[in-house]
């Protein structure tokens, strides 16, 4: 094991490069302001509390799609008893009609790249 | 042990760089396909599987054929194969990796591939093929590594590896059987709906695999100090001869059943292959070459004189390889789709990017094989001075 | 310093832990399905939540009525508009849910030398047969296509399809289409209420299951002015489709294959 020094130095360089996005982001933090989202004017209540939706809307949509496509269950009842159609286009987009200033703005900020719109149609695509 | 693949002369590196260049071109073409879709291939709604899946099928045969050296050596203690079993196992590992790559490049949504594991579906033959192929890959990688390590350390292989080696024998048969079942269980495709498909796949595999191994031994003998020995090569040639005879016999069985029964939906596929159908004779010249090569190979192999002479044996092995590659790698998959179940003669021929992607996969496989053989020969101290 | 063997052992354990952890997480997500539902619905056992009414949707195509106007494409236009089916203008990569095929191809191998003049050329509407024993569903490695027990519809899950095209290979009726490229640019008028598909997945007719859920008939049935397409529940003896089948000579495509198609052709 006479190359220990070289190996350790190589590993250090590798680790520094591999983790570079993390420390770069933490150093450059001040420049990225939280996104301002276009919220629906008419409706103030989403199907679940804002914090839940913000943190886990993707799981909710995932569950909806499985239940609708595979189990034929289309009705969603919120904990406070309101009924909704389990549908991205017919329910979510009805209020959040501005995908660009709502979904995309936050997804871009978070670096998320959902593939929903490869198939589902945004309202602005129709015009 | 792996570092031994990184030591070599300029000829070795030239060969490696050449393969890497082909891989790169194939990779770029794949990137194009990944972004645009499988529309850049010659495939279409009527011929839904083509060149990729055909190469996959051919290579499963090459992988399975390792059993033709493993079985005599480990079950019958045939010592002459002692030097080449590891070569067979390395060939199997490279072939399986090429198989998996061909499946991957054929997927419409490759990023969702893990759905096969997340939603296991035992009624689909693809599920069993995934298990069979990955299992065989793991078995051969493990066996090759353990036996070669033992050889390097100058000790006999550990006892626990023996049952695993024995398990790899039926497993080899299973990979090509399950691959045949992908085709042979479909009511919609009369061309493949034949009980002799799996046996025929195995026969053609056990002819083409040993033929490739003989050719590889001849190449290695020229570029290194390794010599498989004329006894081992001679035995491989006998195995390839028997297998090729059985393979041709099975093909004739298929022709008899189709032609004598006179059922149009069975005859029409053979018509497409050997005579042309509805004005389309795309595969006819190829299939005639395949038949001619099979006849040539049998003539050279059945005659003991030409089977034992090195250059005639190499011609015979090339002929087997060519004949079976055309049959499995070109004719067998596409013809299942032509004519279509609606009685139309669809057209198919691979496009340039499709061929480049396939060449890229083959180059990657050859690269792996070169590295494996380099390691094996280095461990044995038999590389060129 | 640890030796190589120990290092490999540790690395292997770490990799195994990562993989099993992910599977456990996936299993947990799966078991949480239905979490945001109302308390009463979530409390109900799963098998009770799922409707078990045994229906079998089916269709009769009355060729006598259909062939009164051989050039009519109303059913095709309505279906393809409803479901955002692209028009690629290229037979090799064509996507079609319902289409017309000359009778001799629709019923390939059934003709003879002295059949009624011109019969072989008559355009016959074809669609997914929604087989009772679907070959496509049998071969699918991810259950992305399956026969729905409660009403017999052979469904598609476009989120799950990996694009292996085994179902296309297994279907004896040519009813399945693959997206050889992105279909979006080839859809003349996109309908927002129904998703388009993405490149690399297989699609086909679903008997308009999304319309049936709203109590509407399939789009092709509604669009047919000649009333040549009759849709209904085959398990209901009193349904119109059953009555038609009882009193008319009818055909299904390739009955010998054992797939038991549920689209019937009333023959002249």
Coordinates of C-alpha atoms in Angstrom, one line a residue, chain B residues 1 33-50 52-53 106-110 112-127 145 152 181-183 185-189 192 265 337 339-344 347, chain C residues 4 8 23 26 91-96 99-102 104-106 108 126 135 137-143 157-182 198-201 253-254 257-259:
Chain B
X1 CA -7.2 -8.4 -11.2
X33 CA -33.4 7.7 -30.8
X34 CA -33.9 8.4 -27.1
X35 CA -34.9 12.0 -27.9
X36 CA -37.0 11.5 -31.0
X37 CA -38.4 8.0 -30.5
X38 CA -38.2 4.6 -32.2
X39 CA -39.6 6.3 -35.3
X40 CA -36.0 6.6 -36.5
X41 CA -35.8 2.8 -36.9
X42 CA -37.4 0.8 -39.7
X43 CA -40.0 -0.6 -37.3
X44 CA -43.6 0.3 -37.6
X45 CA -47.1 -0.7 -36.6
X46 CA -47.0 -4.0 -38.6
X47 CA -43.4 -5.0 -37.9
X48 CA -43.2 -4.0 -34.3
X49 CA -40.0 -6.0 -33.4
X50 CA -37.0 -6.1 -35.7
X52 CA -32.8 -5.2 -32.1
X53 CA -34.9 -8.1 -30.8
X106 CA -35.7 -1.5 -28.0
X107 CA -37.8 0.0 -25.2
X108 CA -40.2 2.9 -25.9
X109 CA -39.9 4.1 -22.3
X110 CA -36.5 2.9 -21.1
X112 CA -39.7 3.0 -16.8
X113 CA -37.9 -0.4 -17.2
X114 CA -38.0 -1.0 -13.5
X115 CA -41.8 -1.3 -13.7
X116 CA -41.1 -5.0 -14.7
X117 CA -39.7 -5.4 -11.1
X118 CA -42.1 -3.1 -9.4
X119 CA -45.1 -4.9 -10.8
X120 CA -44.0 -8.5 -11.3
X121 CA -46.2 -10.3 -13.7
X122 CA -45.6 -14.1 -13.9
X123 CA -48.0 -14.6 -16.8
X124 CA -45.7 -12.6 -19.1
X125 CA -42.8 -14.4 -20.6
X126 CA -40.7 -11.2 -20.5
X127 CA -40.8 -11.4 -16.7
X145 CA -14.4 -14.7 -11.0
X152 CA -4.3 -16.9 -9.9
X181 CA -41.3 -19.0 -25.3
X182 CA -41.5 -15.3 -25.9
X183 CA -42.4 -16.2 -29.5
X185 CA -46.9 -19.0 -27.2
X186 CA -48.6 -16.4 -29.5
X187 CA -51.7 -17.5 -31.2
X188 CA -51.5 -14.4 -33.4
X189 CA -48.2 -15.4 -35.1
X192 CA -43.5 -18.9 -34.3
X265 CA -51.1 -19.1 -42.9
X337 CA -44.9 -10.3 -38.8
X339 CA -47.7 -11.4 -43.7
X340 CA -49.6 -9.6 -40.9
X341 CA -52.6 -11.2 -39.2
X342 CA -54.7 -9.1 -41.5
X343 CA -53.0 -10.7 -44.5
X344 CA -50.9 -7.8 -45.7
X347 CA -42.1 -4.0 -45.3
Chain C
X4 CA -10.1 -5.2 0.0
X8 CA -16.2 -5.1 -0.7
X23 CA -38.4 -1.2 -1.9
X26 CA -42.3 1.9 -2.3
X91 CA -49.0 4.2 -42.7
X92 CA -45.9 2.9 -41.1
X93 CA -46.3 4.9 -37.9
X94 CA -50.1 5.2 -38.0
X95 CA -52.0 5.4 -34.7
X96 CA -55.7 4.3 -34.9
X99 CA -60.5 2.3 -38.6
X100 CA -61.8 0.7 -41.8
X101 CA -60.3 -2.3 -43.5
X102 CA -61.5 -4.1 -46.7
X104 CA -61.1 -9.5 -47.0
X105 CA -58.5 -8.2 -44.6
X106 CA -60.8 -7.7 -41.7
X108 CA -58.6 -12.6 -43.5
X126 CA -62.4 -2.4 -36.8
X135 CA -53.6 -12.1 -25.6
X137 CA -53.0 -8.5 -21.4
X138 CA -51.5 -12.0 -20.9
X139 CA -48.1 -10.9 -22.3
X140 CA -47.8 -7.5 -20.8
X141 CA -44.8 -7.5 -18.3
X142 CA -46.1 -4.6 -16.2
X143 CA -49.9 -5.0 -16.1
X157 CA -52.4 2.5 -18.2
X158 CA -50.3 5.0 -20.1
X159 CA -48.4 5.9 -17.0
X160 CA -47.1 2.4 -16.6
X161 CA -46.4 1.2 -20.2
X162 CA -42.7 0.7 -20.9
X163 CA -43.1 0.5 -24.6
X164 CA -41.9 -3.1 -25.1
X165 CA -44.6 -3.6 -27.8
X166 CA -45.2 -7.3 -26.8
X167 CA -48.9 -6.6 -26.7
X168 CA -48.8 -5.4 -30.3
X169 CA -47.0 -8.6 -31.2
X170 CA -49.6 -10.7 -29.4
X171 CA -52.7 -9.0 -30.7
X172 CA -54.2 -11.0 -33.6
X173 CA -56.3 -8.1 -34.7
X174 CA -53.8 -5.2 -35.3
X175 CA -55.8 -3.2 -32.8
X176 CA -52.8 -1.7 -31.0
X177 CA -50.7 1.3 -32.0
X178 CA -47.3 2.5 -30.8
X179 CA -46.2 6.1 -30.5
X180 CA -43.1 5.9 -32.7
X181 CA -42.6 9.7 -32.1
X182 CA -44.1 12.5 -30.1
X198 CA -46.3 10.6 -25.1
X199 CA -43.8 8.9 -27.4
X200 CA -42.9 5.3 -26.6
X201 CA -46.2 4.0 -25.3
X253 CA -62.9 -12.1 -36.0
X254 CA -60.6 -15.2 -35.7
X257 CA -57.8 -18.4 -31.5
X258 CA -59.8 -18.6 -28.3
X259 CA -59.6 -14.9 -27.5

